[in-house]
CSV table of C-alpha atoms (C1' of nucleotides) in Angstrom, one decimal:
chain,number,residue,atom,x,y,z
A,241,MET,CA,0.0,0.0,0.0
A,242,LEU,CA,2.9,2.3,0.7
A,243,LEU,CA,5.3,1.0,-1.8
A,244,PHE,CA,5.1,4.1,-3.9
A,245,VAL,CA,6.4,6.4,-1.2
A,246,MET,CA,9.9,7.5,-2.2
A,247,ARG,CA,11.4,8.3,1.1
A,248,ILE,CA,10.4,9.0,4.6
A,249,ILE,CA,13.3,11.1,5.8
A,250,PRO,CA,15.8,12.2,3.2
A,251,ASN,CA,19.4,12.4,4.2
A,252,ASN,CA,20.2,16.0,3.4
A,253,SER,CA,23.4,16.1,5.4
A,254,SER,CA,25.0,14.1,2.7
A,255,ASN,CA,23.6,15.9,-0.3
A,256,GLY,CA,24.8,19.3,0.7
A,257,LEU,CA,21.4,20.6,1.4
A,258,GLY,CA,21.4,20.4,5.2
A,259,PRO,CA,21.9,23.3,7.7
A,260,GLU,CA,25.6,23.7,6.6
A,261,ALA,CA,24.3,24.7,3.2
A,262,LEU,CA,23.1,27.9,4.8
A,263,ARG,CA,26.3,28.7,6.6
A,264,ARG,CA,28.2,28.2,3.4
A,265,ARG,CA,26.1,30.9,1.8
A,266,GLY,CA,26.8,33.4,4.5
A,267,LEU,CA,23.4,33.1,6.1
A,268,ARG,CA,22.9,32.8,9.8
A,269,LEU,CA,21.8,29.5,11.3
A,270,THR,CA,19.2,30.7,13.8
A,271,GLY,CA,16.9,28.6,16.0
A,272,PRO,CA,13.8,29.2,14.0
A,273,ARG,CA,15.5,28.7,10.7
A,274,ARG,CA,17.2,25.5,11.6
A,275,LEU,CA,13.9,24.1,12.8
A,276,ILE,CA,11.9,25.2,9.8
A,277,LEU,CA,14.5,23.5,7.5
A,278,GLU,CA,14.4,20.4,9.7
A,279,VAL,CA,10.6,20.2,9.6
A,280,VAL,CA,10.2,20.7,5.8
A,281,GLN,CA,12.9,18.2,5.1
A,282,SER,CA,11.5,15.6,7.5
A,283,THR,CA,8.3,14.9,5.6
A,284,ASP,CA,7.2,14.0,2.2
A,285,LEU,CA,3.8,15.4,2.6
A,286,HIS,CA,4.6,18.5,0.6
A,287,PRO,CA,3.3,20.7,3.5
A,288,THR,CA,1.9,24.1,3.3
A,289,ALA,CA,3.4,27.1,5.2
A,290,GLU,CA,0.7,26.8,7.8
A,291,TRP,CA,1.5,23.1,8.4
A,292,VAL,CA,5.2,23.9,8.9
A,293,TYR,CA,4.2,26.7,11.2
A,294,ARG,CA,2.1,24.5,13.4
A,295,LYS,CA,4.8,21.8,13.5
A,296,VAL,CA,7.6,24.3,14.3
A,297,ARG,CA,5.5,26.0,17.0
A,298,ARG,CA,5.3,22.7,18.9
A,299,ARG,CA,9.0,23.1,19.7
A,300,LEU,CA,9.4,26.8,19.5
A,301,PRO,CA,6.1,28.3,20.6
A,302,ARG,CA,7.1,31.9,20.1
A,303,VAL,CA,7.8,31.6,16.4
A,304,SER,CA,5.7,33.7,14.2
A,305,LEU,CA,4.0,32.8,10.9
A,306,GLY,CA,5.9,35.7,9.2
A,307,THR,CA,9.2,34.1,10.1
A,308,VAL,CA,8.1,30.8,8.7
A,309,TYR,CA,7.1,32.4,5.4
A,310,ARG,CA,10.3,34.4,5.3
A,311,ASN,CA,12.5,31.4,5.8
A,312,LEU,CA,10.6,29.2,3.4
A,313,ARG,CA,11.0,31.8,0.7
A,314,LEU,CA,14.7,32.1,1.6
A,315,LEU,CA,15.2,28.3,1.4
A,316,VAL,CA,13.4,28.3,-2.0
A,317,ASP,CA,15.5,31.1,-3.3
A,318,GLU,CA,18.7,29.2,-2.2
A,319,GLY,CA,17.5,26.1,-4.0
A,320,ILE,CA,17.4,24.1,-0.8
A,321,VAL,CA,13.6,23.6,-0.9
A,322,GLU,CA,11.2,23.6,-3.8
A,323,GLU,CA,7.9,25.5,-4.0
A,324,LEU,CA,5.0,23.8,-5.7
A,325,ARG,CA,1.5,24.9,-6.3
A,326,GLY,CA,-0.7,21.8,-5.8
A,327,SER,CA,-2.8,20.1,-8.4
A,328,PRO,CA,-4.9,22.0,-10.8
A,329,GLY,CA,-8.4,22.6,-9.7
A,330,ARG,CA,-9.5,22.4,-6.1
A,331,HIS,CA,-6.7,22.2,-3.6
A,332,ALA,CA,-4.7,24.7,-5.7
A,333,GLY,CA,-5.0,27.6,-3.3
A,334,LYS,CA,-1.9,27.6,-1.3
A,335,ALA,CA,1.8,27.0,-1.9
A,336,ARG,CA,3.3,23.7,-0.9
A,337,PHE,CA,6.9,23.1,-0.1
A,338,ASP,CA,9.1,20.1,-1.0
A,339,GLY,CA,12.2,19.5,1.1
A,340,ASN,CA,13.3,17.0,-1.5
A,341,ALA,CA,15.1,19.2,-3.9
A,342,SER,CA,16.2,16.5,-6.3
A,343,VAL,CA,14.1,16.0,-9.5
A,344,HIS,CA,11.4,13.4,-9.1
A,345,HIS,CA,7.8,12.7,-10.3
A,346,HIS,CA,4.6,13.4,-8.5
A,347,PHE,CA,1.3,11.7,-8.0
A,348,THR,CA,-1.6,14.0,-7.1
A,349,CYS,CA,-4.9,12.7,-5.8
A,350,SER,CA,-7.7,14.5,-7.6
A,351,ASP,CA,-10.0,13.9,-4.5
A,352,CYS,CA,-7.9,15.0,-1.5
A,353,GLY,CA,-5.2,16.9,-3.3
A,354,ARG,CA,-2.4,15.1,-1.5
A,355,ILE,CA,0.9,14.8,-3.5
A,356,HIS,CA,3.1,11.8,-3.3
A,357,ASP,CA,6.6,11.4,-4.6
A,358,LEU,CA,7.2,8.6,-7.0
A,359,THR,CA,10.1,6.2,-7.2
A,360,ALA,CA,10.3,6.1,-10.9
A,361,PRO,CA,13.5,7.3,-12.3
A,362,VAL,CA,13.7,10.5,-14.3
A,363,ASP,CA,14.7,10.1,-18.0
A,364,PRO,CA,17.0,13.0,-18.9
A,365,SER,CA,17.1,12.0,-22.5
A,366,LEU,CA,13.5,13.1,-22.8
A,367,ASP,CA,14.7,16.7,-22.2
A,368,ARG,CA,17.1,16.4,-25.1
A,369,ARG,CA,14.6,14.8,-27.4
A,370,MET,CA,12.0,17.5,-26.6
A,371,ALA,CA,14.6,20.2,-27.0
A,372,VAL,CA,15.4,19.0,-30.5
A,373,ARG,CA,11.7,18.7,-31.3
A,374,THR,CA,10.7,22.1,-30.2
A,375,GLY,CA,13.8,24.2,-30.3
A,376,LEU,CA,13.4,25.1,-26.7
A,377,SER,CA,16.2,25.1,-24.2
A,378,ILE,CA,15.0,22.6,-21.5
A,379,SER,CA,16.7,22.1,-18.2
A,380,HIS,CA,14.5,19.4,-16.7
A,381,HIS,CA,11.1,18.0,-16.5
A,382,ARG,CA,8.7,16.5,-14.0
A,383,ILE,CA,5.9,14.1,-14.7
A,384,GLU,CA,2.7,14.9,-12.8
A,385,PHE,CA,0.4,11.9,-12.5
A,386,TYR,CA,-3.2,12.3,-11.5
A,387,GLY,CA,-5.7,9.8,-10.1
A,388,ARG,CA,-7.2,8.8,-6.8
A,389,CYS,CA,-5.1,7.7,-3.9
A,390,PRO,CA,-5.8,4.4,-2.1
A,391,ALA,CA,-7.3,6.2,0.9
A,392,CYS,CA,-9.8,8.1,-1.2
A,393,GLN,CA,-10.7,5.0,-3.2
A,394,ALA,CA,-11.3,3.1,0.0
A,395,ARG,CA,-13.3,6.0,1.6
A,396,GLN,CA,-15.6,6.7,-1.3
A,397,GLY,CA,-16.1,3.5,-3.0
A,398,PRO,CA,-15.0,2.3,-6.5
A,399,ARG,CA,-16.5,5.2,-8.5
A,400,ARG,CA,-17.1,8.8,-7.8
A,401,ARG,CA,-19.1,11.6,-9.3
A,402,ALA,CA,-16.9,14.6,-8.8
A,403,ARG,CA,-18.5,17.9,-8.2
A,404,ASN,CA,-15.6,20.2,-7.9
A,405,ARG,CA,-16.8,22.6,-5.3
A,406,ARG,CA,-14.2,24.2,-3.2
B,183,MET,CA,10.8,30.0,-33.3
B,184,LEU,CA,7.2,29.3,-32.7
B,185,LEU,CA,7.0,25.8,-33.9
B,186,PHE,CA,6.3,24.6,-30.4
B,187,VAL,CA,3.0,26.3,-30.1
B,188,MET,CA,0.3,23.8,-30.1
B,189,ARG,CA,-2.7,25.8,-31.3
B,190,ILE,CA,-3.7,29.4,-31.6
B,191,ILE,CA,-7.4,29.1,-31.5
B,192,PRO,CA,-8.8,25.7,-30.6
B,193,ASN,CA,-12.0,24.6,-32.2
B,194,ASN,CA,-14.2,23.9,-29.2
B,195,SER,CA,-17.4,23.9,-31.2
B,196,SER,CA,-16.5,20.5,-32.5
B,197,ASN,CA,-15.1,18.9,-29.3
B,198,GLY,CA,-18.3,19.5,-27.3
B,199,LEU,CA,-16.7,22.1,-25.0
B,200,GLY,CA,-18.2,25.2,-26.7
B,201,PRO,CA,-21.2,27.3,-25.3
B,202,GLU,CA,-23.6,24.5,-26.0
B,203,ALA,CA,-21.8,22.4,-23.4
B,204,LEU,CA,-23.3,24.9,-20.8
B,205,ARG,CA,-26.8,24.7,-22.1
B,206,ARG,CA,-26.6,20.9,-22.1
B,207,ARG,CA,-25.8,21.0,-18.4
B,208,GLY,CA,-28.8,23.2,-17.6
B,209,LEU,CA,-26.7,26.3,-17.0
B,210,ARG,CA,-27.8,29.6,-18.5
B,211,LEU,CA,-25.8,31.1,-21.3
B,212,THR,CA,-25.7,34.7,-20.3
B,213,GLY,CA,-23.8,37.5,-22.0
B,214,PRO,CA,-20.9,37.7,-19.5
B,215,ARG,CA,-20.6,33.9,-19.4
B,216,ARG,CA,-20.5,33.4,-23.1
B,217,LEU,CA,-17.9,36.1,-23.4
B,218,ILE,CA,-15.7,34.7,-20.6
B,219,LEU,CA,-15.7,31.3,-22.2
B,220,GLU,CA,-14.9,32.7,-25.6
B,221,VAL,CA,-12.0,34.8,-24.2
B,222,VAL,CA,-10.4,31.9,-22.2
B,223,GLN,CA,-10.7,29.5,-25.2
B,224,SER,CA,-9.3,32.0,-27.7
B,225,THR,CA,-5.8,32.1,-26.4
B,226,ASP,CA,-3.1,29.7,-25.4
B,227,LEU,CA,-1.5,32.2,-23.0
B,228,HIS,CA,-2.9,30.4,-19.9
B,229,PRO,CA,-4.2,33.7,-18.7
B,230,THR,CA,-4.9,34.9,-15.2
B,231,ALA,CA,-8.4,35.9,-14.0
B,232,GLU,CA,-7.3,39.5,-14.2
B,233,TRP,CA,-6.3,39.1,-17.9
B,234,VAL,CA,-9.6,37.6,-18.8
B,235,TYR,CA,-11.4,40.3,-16.9
B,236,ARG,CA,-9.6,43.1,-18.8
B,237,LYS,CA,-10.2,41.3,-22.1
B,238,VAL,CA,-13.9,40.8,-21.4
B,239,ARG,CA,-14.4,44.3,-20.2
B,240,ARG,CA,-13.3,45.6,-23.6
B,241,ARG,CA,-16.6,44.3,-25.0
B,242,LEU,CA,-18.7,44.4,-21.9
B,243,PRO,CA,-17.5,47.3,-19.8
B,244,ARG,CA,-20.0,46.8,-17.0
B,245,VAL,CA,-18.8,43.2,-16.2
B,246,SER,CA,-17.4,42.8,-12.7
B,247,LEU,CA,-14.3,40.9,-11.6
B,248,GLY,CA,-16.5,38.8,-9.3
B,249,THR,CA,-18.5,37.6,-12.2
B,250,VAL,CA,-15.3,36.6,-14.0
B,251,TYR,CA,-14.1,34.7,-11.0
B,252,ARG,CA,-17.4,33.0,-10.5
B,253,ASN,CA,-17.7,31.9,-14.1
B,254,LEU,CA,-14.1,30.7,-14.4
B,255,ARG,CA,-14.7,28.6,-11.3
B,256,LEU,CA,-17.9,27.2,-12.8
B,257,LEU,CA,-16.2,26.4,-16.1
B,258,VAL,CA,-13.4,24.6,-14.2
B,259,ASP,CA,-16.0,22.7,-12.2
B,260,GLU,CA,-17.8,21.7,-15.4
B,261,GLY,CA,-14.5,20.4,-16.8
B,262,ILE,CA,-14.7,22.9,-19.7
B,263,VAL,CA,-11.6,24.9,-18.6
B,264,GLU,CA,-8.6,23.8,-16.6
B,265,GLU,CA,-7.1,25.6,-13.7
B,266,LEU,CA,-3.3,25.6,-13.3
B,267,ARG,CA,-1.0,27.1,-10.8
B,268,GLY,CA,2.0,28.4,-12.7
B,269,SER,CA,5.5,27.2,-12.3
B,270,PRO,CA,7.0,26.4,-8.9
B,271,GLY,CA,8.9,29.3,-7.4
B,272,ARG,CA,8.4,32.9,-8.4
B,273,HIS,CA,5.4,33.5,-10.7
B,274,ALA,CA,3.4,31.0,-8.7
B,275,GLY,CA,1.1,33.5,-7.1
B,276,LYS,CA,-2.1,33.5,-9.1
B,277,ALA,CA,-4.3,30.9,-10.8
B,278,ARG,CA,-4.0,30.5,-14.5
B,279,PHE,CA,-6.7,29.1,-16.8
B,280,ASP,CA,-6.3,26.8,-19.8
B,281,GLY,CA,-9.2,26.8,-22.3
B,282,ASN,CA,-7.6,23.7,-23.9
B,283,ALA,CA,-9.2,21.0,-21.8
B,284,SER,CA,-7.5,18.1,-23.6
B,285,VAL,CA,-4.5,16.6,-22.0
B,286,HIS,CA,-1.2,18.0,-23.2
B,287,HIS,CA,2.3,18.8,-22.0
B,288,HIS,CA,3.6,22.2,-20.8
B,289,PHE,CA,6.8,24.1,-21.0
B,290,THR,CA,7.3,26.7,-18.3
B,291,CYS,CA,9.9,29.4,-18.6
B,292,SER,CA,11.8,29.7,-15.3
B,293,ASP,CA,12.6,33.3,-16.0
B,294,CYS,CA,9.3,34.9,-17.1
B,295,GLY,CA,6.9,32.2,-15.9
B,296,ARG,CA,5.1,31.9,-19.2
B,297,ILE,CA,3.6,28.5,-20.0
B,298,HIS,CA,3.5,27.1,-23.5
B,299,ASP,CA,1.6,24.2,-24.7
B,300,LEU,CA,3.6,21.5,-26.4
B,301,THR,CA,2.8,19.5,-29.5
B,302,ALA,CA,4.3,16.2,-28.3
B,303,PRO,CA,1.7,13.5,-28.0
B,304,VAL,CA,0.7,12.1,-24.7
B,305,ASP,CA,1.6,8.4,-24.1
B,306,PRO,CA,-1.3,6.8,-22.2
B,307,SER,CA,0.7,3.5,-21.8
B,308,LEU,CA,2.9,5.4,-19.3
B,309,ASP,CA,-0.1,5.6,-17.0
B,310,ARG,CA,-0.7,1.9,-17.1
B,311,ARG,CA,3.0,1.1,-16.5
B,312,MET,CA,3.2,3.5,-13.6
B,313,ALA,CA,0.0,2.2,-12.2
B,314,VAL,CA,1.4,-1.4,-12.2
B,315,ARG,CA,4.7,-0.2,-10.8
B,316,THR,CA,3.1,1.8,-7.9
B,317,GLY,CA,-0.3,0.2,-7.3
B,318,LEU,CA,-1.9,3.6,-7.7
B,319,SER,CA,-5.0,4.2,-9.8
B,320,ILE,CA,-3.8,6.7,-12.4
B,321,SER,CA,-6.1,8.6,-14.7
B,322,HIS,CA,-3.7,10.7,-16.7
B,323,HIS,CA,-0.4,12.5,-16.6
B,324,ARG,CA,1.1,15.7,-17.8
B,325,ILE,CA,4.8,16.4,-18.4
B,326,GLU,CA,6.0,19.7,-17.2
B,327,PHE,CA,9.2,20.9,-18.9
B,328,TYR,CA,11.2,23.7,-17.5
B,329,GLY,CA,13.8,25.9,-19.1
B,330,ARG,CA,14.2,29.4,-20.5
B,331,CYS,CA,12.0,30.5,-23.4
B,332,PRO,CA,13.6,32.0,-26.5
B,333,ALA,CA,12.5,35.5,-25.6
B,334,CYS,CA,14.2,35.3,-22.2
B,335,GLN,CA,17.3,33.8,-23.7
B,336,ALA,CA,17.5,36.6,-26.2
B,337,ARG,CA,16.8,39.3,-23.6
B,338,GLN,CA,19.3,38.2,-21.0
B,339,GLY,CA,22.1,36.6,-22.9
B,340,PRO,CA,23.3,33.0,-23.0
B,341,ARG,CA,23.7,32.5,-19.2
B,342,ARG,CA,22.0,33.8,-16.2
B,343,ARG,CA,22.7,34.0,-12.5
B,344,ALA,CA,19.3,33.5,-11.0
B,345,ARG,CA,18.6,35.2,-7.8
B,346,ASN,CA,15.0,34.2,-7.2
B,347,ARG,CA,13.7,37.4,-5.5
B,348,ARG,CA,10.0,38.0,-5.9
C,220,DT,C1',30.0,45.3,17.6
C,221,DT,C1',27.8,44.7,13.5
C,222,DT,C1',24.2,43.5,10.9
C,223,DG,C1',21.1,39.7,9.8
C,224,DT,C1',17.0,37.9,11.9
C,225,DT,C1',12.9,37.9,14.7
C,226,DG,C1',8.0,38.8,16.6
C,227,DC,C1',4.3,41.6,15.9
C,228,DA,C1',1.0,43.8,13.4
C,229,DA,C1',-0.4,46.1,9.6
C,230,DA,C1',-0.5,46.0,4.6
C,231,DC,C1',-1.1,43.7,0.4
C,232,DA,C1',-2.9,40.7,-3.3
C,233,DT,C1',-6.0,37.4,-4.8
C,234,DT,C1',-10.3,35.1,-4.5
C,235,DT,C1',-14.8,34.3,-2.5
C,236,DT,C1',-19.3,35.7,-1.0
C,237,DG,C1',-23.9,38.2,0.7
C,238,DC,C1',-27.3,40.9,-1.1
C,239,DA,C1',-30.6,43.2,-3.7
C,240,DG,C1',-31.8,43.8,-8.3
C,241,DT,C1',-31.7,41.8,-13.3
C,242,DG,C1',-32.5,39.0,-17.3
C,243,DT,C1',-32.6,34.2,-19.2
C,244,DA,C1',-35.2,30.3,-20.2
D,290,DT,C1',-42.8,33.9,-13.7
D,291,DA,C1',-39.0,31.6,-11.4
D,292,DC,C1',-34.7,31.5,-10.1
D,293,DA,C1',-30.0,31.4,-12.0
D,294,DC,C1',-27.1,35.1,-12.6
D,295,DT,C1',-25.2,39.8,-12.1
D,296,DG,C1',-22.8,44.1,-10.2
D,297,DC,C1',-21.2,45.9,-6.2
D,298,DA,C1',-18.8,46.0,-2.0
D,299,DA,C1',-17.4,43.7,1.9
D,300,DA,C1',-15.1,39.7,3.7
D,301,DA,C1',-12.0,36.0,3.6
D,302,DT,C1',-7.7,33.9,2.6
D,303,DG,C1',-2.8,33.6,1.9
D,304,DT,C1',1.5,36.0,1.8
D,305,DT,C1',4.6,39.9,2.4
D,306,DT,C1',6.6,43.8,4.8
D,307,DG,C1',8.0,47.9,8.1
D,308,DC,C1',9.8,48.4,12.4
D,309,DA,C1',12.0,48.2,16.8
D,310,DA,C1',14.1,44.7,19.7
D,311,DC,C1',17.2,40.8,19.6
D,312,DA,C1',21.0,37.6,18.8
D,313,DA,C1',24.5,35.1,15.7
D,314,DA,C1',29.0,35.7,14.1
DNA sequence: TTTGTTGCAAACATTTTGCAGTGTA
DNA sequence: TACACTGCAAAATGTTTGCAACAAA
């Protein structure tokens, strides 16, 4: 049931995207910042800023939402964390953050909007082929798969009449 | 230079996603609604709500932004129009709408955030293979390519030091 | 000591919604 | 005529920012 989950806790100390990545760039490693990085890298739930905020506040109750936003943006700008906007349609309202900065594919549940990382390898030759075909300069790609996750299938039965109300 | 553009004006009268699609679903075909549909289907710029609003207002000056939002949401809910959230990172702030409801791939410019449709065919067998591999129920996929569009390459020279400030 | 970072609150941008009036079917 | 739809304005939501106090280097 969970064999499609790519990783639980990525080892970012070894890939150069841990806390020391910040020091290296001349940024200060403060308490809130270290904790925010830790939280966003310790999950593959592609959390929202709000989710990170709640999680961080458990260990650092005085942290502010503004600080979480500021640090998430900084981590994105530094290439340590990636920012996604969820699936098309419903669930698209808020930014989601991916502590797994390596290129990988996604599966998005059209019912609950949850995004799962996929184990399938990325094929870089596709970029070259598409570049030749289109004349575009392509750096990378990501395949976004859509469907219903096991939980939603179980919860709502085999078929579903979607009525996409927010 | 433009050979990668998929279509200029899709023919939605023939694919069942024109105005009659609304009538068929028991929805009223009002002036503002017809115009909003027409505008969003007449471009492949993946416009924002604001862009649609400005365009619609040229022909219907009394239309309100609220009506544009309400109708875009309705068209999305009916599956006539698709809602995207732009690229990850900068440019991700606002919803974009795609009047081309058929499945196709995208190229997103990491500099200017513009999204282009791609001509490359979609391979449905990939869904089956990935479904087998992961145990997930997959309905479709879309490949999101990233790189720099010709305009941005020309404007900023061959290389670029990105500093992702918003 | 210097200056980047924080908490707080206010500002901002985008999108949704309540309401009374309007126009489509 | 009925009621889905509209314009308008206010509200809601998500995110950014100015500022004075704070703390990492």
